[in-house]
PDB file of C-alpha atoms in Angstrom:
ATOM      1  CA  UNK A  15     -30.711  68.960-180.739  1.00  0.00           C
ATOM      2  CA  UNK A  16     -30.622  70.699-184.188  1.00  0.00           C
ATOM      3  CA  UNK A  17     -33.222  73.608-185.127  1.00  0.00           C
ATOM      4  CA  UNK A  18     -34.793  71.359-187.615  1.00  0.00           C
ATOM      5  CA  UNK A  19     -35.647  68.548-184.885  1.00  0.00           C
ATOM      6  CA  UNK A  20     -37.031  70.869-183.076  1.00  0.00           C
ATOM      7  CA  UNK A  21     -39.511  72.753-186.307  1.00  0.00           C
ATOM      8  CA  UNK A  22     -39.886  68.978-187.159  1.00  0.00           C
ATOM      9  CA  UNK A  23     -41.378  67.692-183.602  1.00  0.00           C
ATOM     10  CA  UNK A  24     -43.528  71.313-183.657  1.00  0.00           C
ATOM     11  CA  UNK A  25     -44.934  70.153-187.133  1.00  0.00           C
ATOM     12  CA  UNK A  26     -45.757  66.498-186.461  1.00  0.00           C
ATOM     13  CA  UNK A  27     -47.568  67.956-183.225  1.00  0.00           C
ATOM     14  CA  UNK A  28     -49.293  70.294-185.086  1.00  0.00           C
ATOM     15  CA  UNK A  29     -50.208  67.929-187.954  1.00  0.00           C
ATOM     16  CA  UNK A  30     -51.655  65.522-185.189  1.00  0.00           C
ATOM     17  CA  UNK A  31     -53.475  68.549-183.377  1.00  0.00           C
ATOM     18  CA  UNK A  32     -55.116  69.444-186.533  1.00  0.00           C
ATOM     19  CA  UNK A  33     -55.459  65.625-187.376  1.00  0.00           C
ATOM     20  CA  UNK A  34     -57.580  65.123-184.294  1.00  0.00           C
ATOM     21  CA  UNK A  35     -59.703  68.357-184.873  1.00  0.00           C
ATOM     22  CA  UNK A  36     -60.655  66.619-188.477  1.00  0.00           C
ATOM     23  CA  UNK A  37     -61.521  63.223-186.972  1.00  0.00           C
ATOM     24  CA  UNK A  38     -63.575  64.535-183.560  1.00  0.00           C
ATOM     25  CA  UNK A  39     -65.140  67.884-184.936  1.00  0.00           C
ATOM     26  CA  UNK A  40     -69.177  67.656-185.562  1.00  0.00           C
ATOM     27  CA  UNK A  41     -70.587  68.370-188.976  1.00  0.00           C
ATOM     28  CA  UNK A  42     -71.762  72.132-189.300  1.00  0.00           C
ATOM     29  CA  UNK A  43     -76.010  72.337-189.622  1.00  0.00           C
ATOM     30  CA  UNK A  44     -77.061  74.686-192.898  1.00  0.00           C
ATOM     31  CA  UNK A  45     -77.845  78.013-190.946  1.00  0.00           C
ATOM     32  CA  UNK A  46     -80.030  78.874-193.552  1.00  0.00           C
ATOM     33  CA  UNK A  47     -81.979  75.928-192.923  1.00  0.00           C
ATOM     34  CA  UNK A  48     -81.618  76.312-188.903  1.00  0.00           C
ATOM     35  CA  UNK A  49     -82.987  79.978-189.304  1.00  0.00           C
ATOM     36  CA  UNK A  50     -85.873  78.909-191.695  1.00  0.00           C
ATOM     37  CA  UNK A  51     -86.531  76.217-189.013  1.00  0.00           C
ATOM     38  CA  UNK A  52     -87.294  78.600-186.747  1.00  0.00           C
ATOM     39  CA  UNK A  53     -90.199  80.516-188.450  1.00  0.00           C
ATOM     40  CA  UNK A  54     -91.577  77.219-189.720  1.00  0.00           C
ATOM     41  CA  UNK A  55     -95.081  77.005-188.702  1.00  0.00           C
ATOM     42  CA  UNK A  56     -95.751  73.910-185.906  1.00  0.00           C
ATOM     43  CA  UNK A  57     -98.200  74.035-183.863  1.00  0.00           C
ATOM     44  CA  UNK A  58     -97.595  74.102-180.398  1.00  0.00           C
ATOM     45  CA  UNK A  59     -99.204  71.552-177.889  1.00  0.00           C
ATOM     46  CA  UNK A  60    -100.962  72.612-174.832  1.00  0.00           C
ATOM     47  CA  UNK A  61     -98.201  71.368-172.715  1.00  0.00           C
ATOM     48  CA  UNK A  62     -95.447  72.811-174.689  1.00  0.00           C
ATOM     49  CA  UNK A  63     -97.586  76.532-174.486  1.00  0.00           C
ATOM     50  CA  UNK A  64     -97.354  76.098-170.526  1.00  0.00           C
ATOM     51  CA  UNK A  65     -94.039  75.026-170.338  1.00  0.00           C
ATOM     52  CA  UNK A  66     -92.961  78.476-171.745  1.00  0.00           C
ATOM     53  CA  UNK A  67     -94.597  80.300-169.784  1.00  0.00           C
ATOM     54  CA  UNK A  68     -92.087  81.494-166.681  1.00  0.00           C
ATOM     55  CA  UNK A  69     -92.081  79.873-163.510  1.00  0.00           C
ATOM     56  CA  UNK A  70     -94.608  82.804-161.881  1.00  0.00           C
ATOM     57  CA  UNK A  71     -97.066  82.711-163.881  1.00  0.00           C
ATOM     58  CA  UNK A  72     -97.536  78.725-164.359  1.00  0.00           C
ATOM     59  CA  UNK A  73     -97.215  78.136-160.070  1.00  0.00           C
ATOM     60  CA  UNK A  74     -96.839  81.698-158.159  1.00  0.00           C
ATOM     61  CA  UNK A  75     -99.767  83.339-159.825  1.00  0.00           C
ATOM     62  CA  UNK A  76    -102.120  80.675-159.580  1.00  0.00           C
ATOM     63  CA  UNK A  77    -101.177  80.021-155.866  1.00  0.00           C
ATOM     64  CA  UNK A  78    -101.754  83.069-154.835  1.00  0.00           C
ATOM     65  CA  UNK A  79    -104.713  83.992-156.639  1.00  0.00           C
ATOM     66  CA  UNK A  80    -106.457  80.575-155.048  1.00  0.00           C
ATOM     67  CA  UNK A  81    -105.280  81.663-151.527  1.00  0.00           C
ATOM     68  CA  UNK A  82    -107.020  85.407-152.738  1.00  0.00           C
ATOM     69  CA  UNK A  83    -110.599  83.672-153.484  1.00  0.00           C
ATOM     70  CA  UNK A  84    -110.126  81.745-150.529  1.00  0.00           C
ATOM     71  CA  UNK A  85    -109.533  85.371-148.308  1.00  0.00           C
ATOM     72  CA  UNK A  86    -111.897  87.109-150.453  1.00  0.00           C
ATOM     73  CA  UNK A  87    -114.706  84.807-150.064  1.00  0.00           C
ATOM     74  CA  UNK A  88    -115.274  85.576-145.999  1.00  0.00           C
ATOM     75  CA  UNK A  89    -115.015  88.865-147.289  1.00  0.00           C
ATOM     76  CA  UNK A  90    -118.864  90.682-147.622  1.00  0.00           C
ATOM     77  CA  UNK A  91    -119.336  91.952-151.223  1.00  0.00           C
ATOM     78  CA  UNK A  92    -120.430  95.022-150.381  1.00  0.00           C
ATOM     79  CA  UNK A  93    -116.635  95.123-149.018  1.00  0.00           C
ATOM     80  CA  UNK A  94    -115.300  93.984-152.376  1.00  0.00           C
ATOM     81  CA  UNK A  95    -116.982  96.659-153.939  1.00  0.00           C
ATOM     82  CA  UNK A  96    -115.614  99.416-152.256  1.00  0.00           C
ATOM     83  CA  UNK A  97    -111.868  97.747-152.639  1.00  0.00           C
ATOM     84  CA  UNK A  98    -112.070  97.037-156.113  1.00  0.00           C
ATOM     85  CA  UNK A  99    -113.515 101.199-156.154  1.00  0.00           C
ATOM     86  CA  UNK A 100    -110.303 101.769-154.248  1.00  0.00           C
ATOM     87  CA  UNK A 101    -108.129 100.083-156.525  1.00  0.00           C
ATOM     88  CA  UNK A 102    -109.478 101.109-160.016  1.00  0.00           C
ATOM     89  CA  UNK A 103    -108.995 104.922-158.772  1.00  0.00           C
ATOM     90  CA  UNK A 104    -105.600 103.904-158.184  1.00  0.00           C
ATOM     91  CA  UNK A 105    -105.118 102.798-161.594  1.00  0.00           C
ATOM     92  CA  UNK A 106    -105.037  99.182-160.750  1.00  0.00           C
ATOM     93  CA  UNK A 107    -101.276  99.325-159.781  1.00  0.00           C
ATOM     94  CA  UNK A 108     -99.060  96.274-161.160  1.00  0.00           C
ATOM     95  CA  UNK A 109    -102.289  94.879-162.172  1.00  0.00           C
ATOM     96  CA  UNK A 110    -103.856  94.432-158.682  1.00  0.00           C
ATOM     97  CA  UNK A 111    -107.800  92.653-158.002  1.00  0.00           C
ATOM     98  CA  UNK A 112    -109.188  92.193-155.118  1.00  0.00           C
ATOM     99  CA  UNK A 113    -107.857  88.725-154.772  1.00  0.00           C
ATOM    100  CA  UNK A 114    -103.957  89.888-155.027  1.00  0.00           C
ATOM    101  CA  UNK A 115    -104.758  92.835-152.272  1.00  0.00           C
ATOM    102  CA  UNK A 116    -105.613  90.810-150.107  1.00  0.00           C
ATOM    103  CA  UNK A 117    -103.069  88.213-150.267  1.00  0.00           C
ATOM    104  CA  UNK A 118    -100.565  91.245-150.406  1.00  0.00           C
ATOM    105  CA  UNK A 119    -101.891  92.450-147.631  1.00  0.00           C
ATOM    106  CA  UNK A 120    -101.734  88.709-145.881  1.00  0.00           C
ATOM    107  CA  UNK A 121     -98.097  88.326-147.021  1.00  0.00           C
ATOM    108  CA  UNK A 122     -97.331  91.995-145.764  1.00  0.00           C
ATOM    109  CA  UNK A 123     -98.414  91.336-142.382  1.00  0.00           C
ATOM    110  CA  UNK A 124     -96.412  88.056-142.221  1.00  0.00           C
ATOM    111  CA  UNK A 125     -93.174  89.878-143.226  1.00  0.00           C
ATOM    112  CA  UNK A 126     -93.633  92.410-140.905  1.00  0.00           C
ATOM    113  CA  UNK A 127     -94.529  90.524-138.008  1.00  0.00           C
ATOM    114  CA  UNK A 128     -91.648  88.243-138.571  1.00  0.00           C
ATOM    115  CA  UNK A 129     -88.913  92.029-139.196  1.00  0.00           C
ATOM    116  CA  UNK A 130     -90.850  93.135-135.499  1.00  0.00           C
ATOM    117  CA  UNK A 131     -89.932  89.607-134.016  1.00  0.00           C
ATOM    118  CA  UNK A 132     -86.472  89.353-135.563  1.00  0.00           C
ATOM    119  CA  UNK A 133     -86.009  93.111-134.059  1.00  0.00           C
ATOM    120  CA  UNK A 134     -86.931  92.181-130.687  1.00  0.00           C
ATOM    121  CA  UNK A 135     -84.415  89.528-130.777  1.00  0.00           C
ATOM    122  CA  UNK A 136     -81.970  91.649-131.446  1.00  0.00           C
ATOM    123  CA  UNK A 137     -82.525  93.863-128.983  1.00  0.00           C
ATOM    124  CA  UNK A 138     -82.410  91.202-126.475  1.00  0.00           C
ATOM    125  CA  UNK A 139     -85.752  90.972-125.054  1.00  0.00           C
ATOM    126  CA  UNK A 140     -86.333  87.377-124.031  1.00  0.00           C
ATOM    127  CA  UNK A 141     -90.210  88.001-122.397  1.00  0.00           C
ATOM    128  CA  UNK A 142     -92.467  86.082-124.512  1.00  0.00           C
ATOM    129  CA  UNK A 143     -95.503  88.429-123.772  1.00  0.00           C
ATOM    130  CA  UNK A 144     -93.403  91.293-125.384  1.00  0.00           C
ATOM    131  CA  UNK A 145     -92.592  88.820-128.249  1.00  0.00           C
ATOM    132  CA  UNK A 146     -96.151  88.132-128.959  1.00  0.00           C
ATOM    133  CA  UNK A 147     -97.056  91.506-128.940  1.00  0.00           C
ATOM    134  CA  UNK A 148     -94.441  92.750-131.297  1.00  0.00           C
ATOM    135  CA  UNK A 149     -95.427  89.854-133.686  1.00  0.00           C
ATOM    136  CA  UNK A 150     -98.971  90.777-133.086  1.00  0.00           C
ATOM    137  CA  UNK A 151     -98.408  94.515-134.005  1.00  0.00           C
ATOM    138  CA  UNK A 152     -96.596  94.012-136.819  1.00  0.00           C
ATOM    139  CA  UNK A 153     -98.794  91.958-137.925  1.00  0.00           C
ATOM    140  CA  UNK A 154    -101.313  94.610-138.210  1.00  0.00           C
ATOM    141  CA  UNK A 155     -99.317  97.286-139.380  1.00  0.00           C
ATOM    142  CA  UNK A 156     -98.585  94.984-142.104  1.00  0.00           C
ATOM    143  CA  UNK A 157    -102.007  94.297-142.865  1.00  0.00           C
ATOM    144  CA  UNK A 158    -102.640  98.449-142.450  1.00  0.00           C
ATOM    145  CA  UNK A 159     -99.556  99.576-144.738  1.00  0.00           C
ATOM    146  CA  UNK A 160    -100.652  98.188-148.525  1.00  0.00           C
ATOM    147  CA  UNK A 161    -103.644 100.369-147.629  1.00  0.00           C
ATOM    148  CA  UNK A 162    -101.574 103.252-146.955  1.00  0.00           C
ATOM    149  CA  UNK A 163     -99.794 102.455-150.251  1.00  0.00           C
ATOM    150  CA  UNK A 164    -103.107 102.369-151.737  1.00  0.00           C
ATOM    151  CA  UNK A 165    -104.523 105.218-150.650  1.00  0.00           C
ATOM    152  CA  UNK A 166    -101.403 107.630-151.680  1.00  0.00           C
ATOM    153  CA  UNK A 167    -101.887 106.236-154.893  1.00  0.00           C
ATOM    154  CA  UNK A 168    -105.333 107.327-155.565  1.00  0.00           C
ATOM    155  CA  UNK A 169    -104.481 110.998-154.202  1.00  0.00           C
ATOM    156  CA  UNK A 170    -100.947 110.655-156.880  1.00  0.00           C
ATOM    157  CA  UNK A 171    -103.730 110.037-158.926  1.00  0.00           C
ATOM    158  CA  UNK A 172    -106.279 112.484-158.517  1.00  0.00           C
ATOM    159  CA  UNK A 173    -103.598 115.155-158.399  1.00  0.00           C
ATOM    160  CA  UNK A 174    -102.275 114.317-161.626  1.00  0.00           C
ATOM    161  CA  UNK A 175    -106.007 114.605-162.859  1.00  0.00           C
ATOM    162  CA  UNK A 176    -106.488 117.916-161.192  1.00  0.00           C
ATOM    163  CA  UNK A 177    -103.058 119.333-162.719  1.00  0.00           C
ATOM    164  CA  UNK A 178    -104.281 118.230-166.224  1.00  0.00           C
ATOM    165  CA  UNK A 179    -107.372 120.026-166.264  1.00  0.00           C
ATOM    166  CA  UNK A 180    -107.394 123.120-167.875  1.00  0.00           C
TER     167      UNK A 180
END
């Protein structure tokens, strides 16, 4: 085979490379017209509005704040008085009410109970009284422990206050 075959065949490839480019490519959109489409004004149905909204805040948020009412309504009100006192001198960390402590404090228990159980498996302990009772206590120090957090938050708090004064 010559050197010309050879830069001929590369060529004709090429040529039918480009050729198929041509034929298959899409047609390019304005970008001026794409960008302006953007600021356009349309107004936005409801169901379009919820649909951007992230995944939390359309299902988890809701979830949990019905499962909060639910909590908080067995709770007496002179009760929810003194937590919501509790959690505005904390400066209502990550946007906590009295509804979300409580289901934090719910979900905290769970968690813990379940890291005391999964420990006591580990360690071997097959007795289903002493499995019950480590579920059972760390179930409470779960439920105990958001008040802890709580709590050192309002004295963060009040020590900031006290350092600010003159």
């Amino acid at each position: 085979m010559s050197i010309f075959t050879i830069v001929f065949a590369f060529l004709a490839f090429a040529g039918i490379i480009i050729a198929m480019q041509a034929v298959t490519a899409k047609p390019r959109q304005d970008l001026i017209a794409e960008r302006l489409a953007q600021y356009r004004d349309h107004n936005l149905t409801l169901d379009e509005i919820e649909l951007s909204l992230p995944f939390s805040e359309r299902f988890i948020k809701p979830v949990l704040e019905r499962l909060g009412s639910l909590l908080t309504a067995r709770m007496a009100k002179n009760r929810q008085v003194v937590v919501q006192n509790k959690i505005n001198l904390a400066g209502r960390p990550y946007g906590l009410t009295v509804n979300g402590f409580e289901v934090v404090k719910v979900i905290a228990g769970i968690v813990i109970a379940l890291v005391a159980l999964g420990l006591v498996g580990v360690m071997g302990v097959t007795s289903l009284p002493l499995k019950g009772a480590a579920l059972g206590l760390g179930f409470v120090l779960g439920r105990f422990l958001p008040d802890v957090f709580l709590n050192n938050k309002i004295k963060g708090r009040q020590k900031e206050l006290r350092l600010a004064l003159p």
